[in-house]
Coordinates of C-alpha atoms and ligand atoms in Angstrom, one line a residue:
M1 CA -6.3 29.1 -4.0
P2 CA -8.2 26.6 -6.0
S3 CA -11.8 27.5 -6.9
V4 CA -14.7 25.3 -5.9
A5 CA -14.4 23.6 -9.2
D6 CA -10.7 22.9 -8.8
P7 CA -10.1 20.1 -6.3
V8 CA -6.8 19.9 -4.4
I9 CA -4.7 17.2 -6.1
L10 CA -3.2 15.0 -3.4
D11 CA 0.3 14.6 -4.8
G12 CA 1.7 11.3 -3.7
R13 CA 4.7 11.7 -6.0
A14 CA 5.8 14.8 -4.2
L15 CA 5.2 13.4 -0.7
A16 CA 7.0 10.2 -1.6
R17 CA 10.0 12.3 -2.7
E18 CA 10.0 14.1 0.7
I19 CA 9.7 10.8 2.6
R20 CA 12.6 9.2 0.6
A21 CA 14.9 12.2 1.3
D22 CA 14.2 11.7 5.1
L23 CA 14.7 7.9 4.7
K24 CA 18.0 8.4 3.0
A25 CA 19.3 10.7 5.8
R26 CA 18.2 8.1 8.4
S27 CA 19.7 5.2 6.5
L28 CA 23.0 7.0 6.2
A29 CA 22.9 7.8 9.9
L30 CA 22.3 4.1 10.6
R31 CA 25.2 3.1 8.3
E32 CA 27.5 5.3 10.4
K33 CA 26.5 3.3 13.4
G34 CA 27.2 0.0 11.6
V35 CA 23.6 -0.9 10.7
I36 CA 22.8 -1.3 7.0
P37 CA 19.1 -1.3 6.4
R38 CA 18.1 -4.2 4.2
I39 CA 14.9 -5.5 2.7
E40 CA 14.4 -8.8 0.9
A41 CA 11.6 -9.8 -1.4
V42 CA 10.2 -13.2 -2.2
V43 CA 8.6 -12.9 -5.6
A44 CA 7.1 -15.0 -8.3
S45 CA 9.5 -14.8 -11.2
Q46 CA 6.7 -15.1 -13.9
D47 CA 4.4 -12.4 -12.7
P48 CA 5.1 -9.2 -14.7
S49 CA 3.2 -6.8 -12.3
S50 CA 5.0 -8.3 -9.2
L51 CA 8.4 -8.0 -11.0
A52 CA 7.6 -4.3 -12.0
Y53 CA 6.7 -3.5 -8.4
V54 CA 9.8 -5.2 -7.0
A55 CA 12.0 -3.4 -9.5
M56 CA 10.5 -0.1 -8.3
K57 CA 11.2 -1.1 -4.7
R58 CA 14.8 -2.0 -5.6
K59 CA 15.3 1.3 -7.4
W60 CA 14.0 3.5 -4.5
A61 CA 15.6 1.3 -1.9
G62 CA 19.0 1.9 -3.6
W63 CA 18.3 5.7 -3.7
C64 CA 17.5 5.7 0.0
A65 CA 20.8 3.8 0.8
I66 CA 18.8 0.7 1.8
E67 CA 20.1 -2.7 0.5
S68 CA 17.7 -5.0 -1.2
G69 CA 17.6 -8.4 -2.6
E70 CA 15.1 -10.9 -4.2
F71 CA 14.4 -14.5 -4.0
S72 CA 12.5 -15.6 -7.2
V73 CA 10.1 -18.4 -7.2
D74 CA 9.4 -20.0 -10.5
D75 CA 6.8 -22.6 -11.5
S76 CA 9.2 -25.4 -10.5
G77 CA 10.0 -23.8 -7.0
S78 CA 8.7 -26.0 -4.2
Q79 CA 6.9 -25.0 -1.0
D80 CA 9.9 -26.4 1.0
E81 CA 12.3 -24.1 -0.9
V82 CA 10.2 -21.0 -0.2
M83 CA 9.7 -22.0 3.5
D84 CA 13.5 -22.6 3.9
K85 CA 14.2 -19.2 2.4
V86 CA 11.8 -17.5 4.8
R87 CA 13.3 -19.3 7.7
E88 CA 16.7 -18.2 6.6
L89 CA 15.5 -14.5 6.2
N90 CA 13.8 -14.7 9.6
S91 CA 17.1 -15.7 11.3
N92 CA 19.4 -13.5 9.3
H93 CA 20.0 -10.5 11.6
L94 CA 21.3 -8.4 8.7
V95 CA 17.8 -8.5 7.1
H96 CA 15.4 -6.0 8.6
G97 CA 12.3 -6.4 6.4
V98 CA 10.9 -9.1 4.2
L99 CA 8.3 -8.5 1.5
I100 CA 6.3 -11.6 0.4
Q101 CA 5.0 -10.3 -2.9
H102 CA 1.5 -11.4 -3.7
P103 CA 0.7 -13.4 -5.7
L104 CA 3.2 -16.2 -5.3
P105 CA 2.8 -19.0 -7.9
K106 CA -0.5 -20.9 -7.5
H107 CA 1.1 -24.1 -6.2
I108 CA 2.6 -22.3 -3.3
D109 CA 0.6 -22.1 -0.1
E110 CA 1.0 -18.3 0.4
P111 CA -0.8 -18.0 3.8
A112 CA 1.6 -20.7 5.2
V113 CA 4.5 -18.6 4.0
L114 CA 3.1 -15.5 5.6
E115 CA 2.5 -17.3 8.9
L116 CA 6.1 -18.4 8.9
L117 CA 7.3 -14.9 8.3
G118 CA 5.5 -13.6 11.4
A119 CA 5.3 -9.9 12.4
A120 CA 8.9 -9.0 13.3
K121 CA 10.1 -8.5 9.7
D122 CA 6.7 -8.0 8.0
V123 CA 7.4 -4.5 6.7
D124 CA 4.5 -4.9 4.3
G125 CA 2.2 -5.4 7.3
I126 CA 0.2 -8.3 5.7
T127 CA 0.7 -11.3 8.0
S128 CA -2.2 -12.3 10.2
H129 CA -0.1 -11.2 13.2
S130 CA 0.4 -7.7 11.8
L131 CA -3.2 -7.4 10.8
G132 CA -4.2 -8.6 14.3
L133 CA -2.0 -5.9 15.9
L134 CA -3.7 -3.3 13.7
T135 CA -7.2 -4.6 14.7
A136 CA -6.3 -4.5 18.4
G137 CA -4.8 -1.0 18.0
L138 CA -1.3 -2.3 19.1
P139 CA 2.0 -1.1 17.6
G140 CA 3.2 -3.1 14.6
F141 CA 4.0 -2.7 11.0
R142 CA 1.0 -1.3 9.0
C143 CA 0.2 -2.4 5.4
A144 CA 2.1 -0.3 3.0
T145 CA -0.7 1.0 0.8
P146 CA -3.2 2.0 3.4
L147 CA -0.3 3.4 5.5
G148 CA 0.8 5.5 2.5
I149 CA -2.8 6.8 2.3
T150 CA -2.8 7.8 5.9
K151 CA 0.5 9.7 5.3
L152 CA -1.3 11.6 2.5
L153 CA -4.2 12.4 4.8
D154 CA -1.7 13.8 7.3
K155 CA 0.2 15.7 4.8
Y156 CA -2.9 17.5 3.6
E157 CA -4.2 17.9 7.2
I158 CA -7.4 15.9 6.5
D159 CA -9.2 15.3 9.8
C160 CA -11.2 12.1 9.6
T161 CA -13.0 12.6 12.9
G162 CA -16.7 12.3 12.6
K163 CA -16.5 12.0 8.9
Q164 CA -18.5 9.4 7.0
A165 CA -16.0 7.2 5.1
I166 CA -16.5 4.4 2.6
V167 CA -13.8 1.9 1.6
I168 CA -14.7 0.1 -1.6
G169 CA -12.9 -3.3 -1.5
R170 CA -12.2 -5.6 1.4
S171 CA -8.8 -7.3 0.6
N172 CA -6.4 -8.1 3.4
I173 CA -3.7 -5.9 1.9
L174 CA -5.8 -2.9 1.2
G175 CA -9.6 -2.5 1.9
K176 CA -9.8 -4.1 5.4
P177 CA -6.7 -2.5 6.9
M178 CA -7.6 0.8 5.3
A179 CA -11.0 0.7 7.0
L180 CA -9.4 -0.1 10.3
M181 CA -6.9 2.8 9.9
L182 CA -9.8 5.2 9.1
L183 CA -11.6 3.9 12.2
E184 CA -8.5 4.6 14.2
R185 CA -8.8 8.1 12.9
N186 CA -12.3 8.4 14.2
A187 CA -14.1 8.2 10.9
T188 CA -17.4 6.3 10.7
V189 CA -16.6 3.6 8.2
T190 CA -18.6 1.6 5.7
I191 CA -16.8 -1.3 3.9
A192 CA -18.3 -2.1 0.4
H193 CA -17.5 -5.1 -1.7
S194 CA -18.8 -7.0 -4.7
R195 CA -22.0 -8.1 -3.0
T196 CA -22.8 -4.6 -1.7
V197 CA -26.2 -3.4 -2.8
G198 CA -26.8 0.3 -3.8
L199 CA -23.1 1.3 -3.9
P200 CA -23.7 4.7 -5.6
D201 CA -26.1 5.7 -2.8
L202 CA -23.6 4.7 -0.1
V203 CA -20.8 6.6 -1.8
R204 CA -23.2 9.6 -2.1
Q205 CA -23.5 9.7 1.7
S206 CA -19.7 9.7 2.2
D207 CA -17.3 12.5 3.0
I208 CA -14.2 10.3 2.2
V209 CA -14.2 7.7 -0.5
V210 CA -11.4 5.2 -0.8
A211 CA -11.6 3.1 -4.0
A212 CA -9.6 -0.2 -3.7
V213 CA -11.4 -2.4 -6.3
G214 CA -9.4 -3.1 -9.4
R215 CA -12.1 -2.0 -11.8
A216 CA -11.2 0.8 -14.2
E217 CA -13.1 4.1 -13.6
M218 CA -16.0 2.4 -11.8
V219 CA -16.7 5.3 -9.4
K220 CA -18.4 8.1 -11.3
G221 CA -18.5 11.8 -10.4
D222 CA -22.3 11.7 -10.0
W223 CA -21.9 9.1 -7.2
L224 CA -20.1 11.6 -5.1
K225 CA -21.3 14.0 -2.4
P226 CA -20.2 17.5 -3.5
G227 CA -16.9 18.2 -1.8
A228 CA -16.0 14.6 -1.0
I229 CA -12.4 13.6 -0.6
V230 CA -11.5 10.9 -3.1
I231 CA -8.6 8.5 -2.6
D232 CA -8.1 6.2 -5.6
A233 CA -5.9 3.2 -4.9
G234 CA -6.8 1.4 -8.1
Y235 CA -4.3 0.7 -10.8
N236 CA -5.8 -0.7 -14.0
T237 CA -4.3 -1.2 -17.4
V238 CA -6.8 -0.3 -20.1
E239 CA -6.2 -1.1 -23.8
G240 CA -5.7 2.0 -25.8
K241 CA -4.9 4.3 -22.8
S242 CA -1.4 5.6 -22.6
H243 CA -1.2 5.2 -18.8
D244 CA -2.9 3.2 -16.1
V245 CA -6.2 4.4 -14.8
G246 CA -7.7 4.3 -11.3
D247 CA -11.0 2.9 -10.0
C248 CA -12.5 6.4 -10.1
E249 CA -13.3 8.2 -13.3
F250 CA -10.9 11.1 -12.7
D251 CA -12.5 13.9 -14.8
S252 CA -16.1 13.5 -13.5
C253 CA -14.9 12.8 -9.9
A254 CA -12.6 15.9 -10.0
E255 CA -15.7 18.0 -10.8
A256 CA -17.4 17.0 -7.6
A257 CA -14.5 16.4 -5.2
S258 CA -12.7 18.9 -3.0
M259 CA -9.6 16.7 -2.9
I260 CA -8.5 13.8 -5.1
T261 CA -5.5 11.6 -5.8
P262 CA -4.4 11.3 -9.4
V263 CA -3.6 7.9 -11.0
P264 CA -0.7 7.7 -11.6
G265 CA 1.1 9.9 -9.0
G266 CA -1.3 9.5 -6.0
V267 CA -1.4 6.4 -3.9
G268 CA 1.1 4.3 -6.0
P269 CA 4.3 6.2 -5.1
M270 CA 3.3 6.2 -1.4
T271 CA 3.2 2.4 -1.2
V272 CA 6.9 1.9 -1.9
A273 CA 7.8 4.9 0.3
S274 CA 5.8 3.4 3.2
L275 CA 7.4 0.0 2.7
L276 CA 10.8 1.5 2.8
A277 CA 9.9 3.7 5.8
N278 CA 8.9 0.5 7.7
T279 CA 12.2 -1.1 6.7
V280 CA 14.2 1.9 8.1
E281 CA 12.1 1.8 11.2
A282 CA 12.8 -1.9 11.7
A283 CA 16.6 -1.2 11.4
E284 CA 16.4 1.7 13.8
R285 CA 14.9 -0.6 16.4
L286 CA 18.4 -2.3 16.6
I287 CA 20.3 0.8 17.9
Ligands
NAP1 P1 -8.5 -7.5 -4.7 O1 -7.8 -8.4 -3.7 O2 -8.9 -8.1 -6.0 O3 -9.8 -6.9 -4.0 C1 -10.8 -6.2 -4.7 C2 -11.9 -5.9 -3.8 O4 -12.9 -5.1 -4.6 C3 -12.6 -7.1 -3.3 O5 -12.9 -6.9 -1.9 C4 -13.9 -7.1 -4.1 O6 -15.0 -7.6 -3.4 C5 -14.2 -5.7 -4.4 N1 -15.0 -5.5 -5.6 C6 -14.8 -6.1 -6.8 N2 -15.8 -5.7 -7.7 C7 -16.5 -4.9 -7.0 C8 -17.7 -4.1 -7.3 N3 -18.2 -4.2 -8.5 N4 -18.2 -3.3 -6.4 C9 -17.7 -3.2 -5.2 N5 -16.6 -3.9 -4.8 C10 -16.0 -4.7 -5.7 O7 -7.7 -6.2 -5.0 P2 -6.6 -5.4 -4.1 O8 -5.3 -6.2 -4.1 O9 -7.2 -5.0 -2.9 O10 -6.4 -4.1 -5.1 C11 -7.4 -3.3 -5.4 C12 -7.0 -2.2 -6.4 O11 -5.9 -1.5 -5.8 C13 -6.4 -2.8 -7.7 O12 -6.6 -1.9 -8.7 C14 -4.9 -2.9 -7.4 O13 -4.1 -2.8 -8.6 C15 -4.7 -1.6 -6.6 N6 -3.6 -1.7 -5.7 C16 -2.8 -0.6 -5.8 C17 -1.7 -0.5 -4.9 C18 -0.9 0.7 -5.0 O14 0.2 0.7 -4.5 N7 -1.4 1.8 -5.5 C19 -1.4 -1.5 -4.1 C20 -2.2 -2.7 -4.0 C21 -3.3 -2.7 -4.9 P3 -15.2 -9.2 -2.9 O15 -14.3 -9.2 -1.7 O16 -16.6 -9.3 -2.6 O17 -14.7 -10.0 -4.0

């Protein structure tokens, strides 16, 4: 058993591995029934982070017996071409999930692309329709990163009921849906953002802290309530560091926390696993 000073490390890499094994079995079962799960991505061809993420998705999709493809949009790609591609993917019954990888090139109207996709194949859960379903508590695809975090909460039997939670960040793909998912789990949720005043004090009152900011090591250990559960969704490249760091300063936070996600190896692997889980679920709806 870990001592008080040793937090439980919420191991997203291990859980993602378990989820992928389950997905592979389900994909193979689908294939036997003539359904080949398939996900397609629309991605900016000149965004290195997007390309890296999509390559990761391709690798694990292949491992899980899920087919995948990509439509690259470069700086000369037009809005019409992207919209035509999304229309084609919408009507292609062999495609079960579509990922519109943010950010598309600046000249592309991304909200219009997402609106066109709609909820049926939105396995990333980021269209306004999917977010509306989440807000209303109705079934639908949930955003991959916060969904992955809830899978980690479940794996480690973290009961959110009655807990004070803070989500730092309010993006549509992470902070806002995360807050709603914690609310669904009966936490009392505060959402913080760049205009929040007195953030360290708000964090100090919280049993669960989700950092989704994009600022390297912003949350310090002395901001935490002793025994807090820390979920770090941040991924930040810092010059001179051999690996990416989170939004929480790991060493000082680990001293105060009872449970904490590492970066890398915490939330990151869960995002792709959740995206692929939504894709298999979409394919299973057909049988
Ligand atoms: P984003 O769209 O840039 O949103 C960042 C949020 O942080 C905004 O709501 C912003 O507030 C808030 N913020 C910025 N500075 C702040 C400050 N000093 N104090 C409090 N709040 C502050 O970013 P995102 O897409 O949500 O991503 C957030 C982080 O998660 C990034 O590190 C990203 O790389 C990572 N991420 C990880 C995964 C994964 O799979 N692990 C997936 C997606 C994203 P305002 O709204 O007021 O501007």
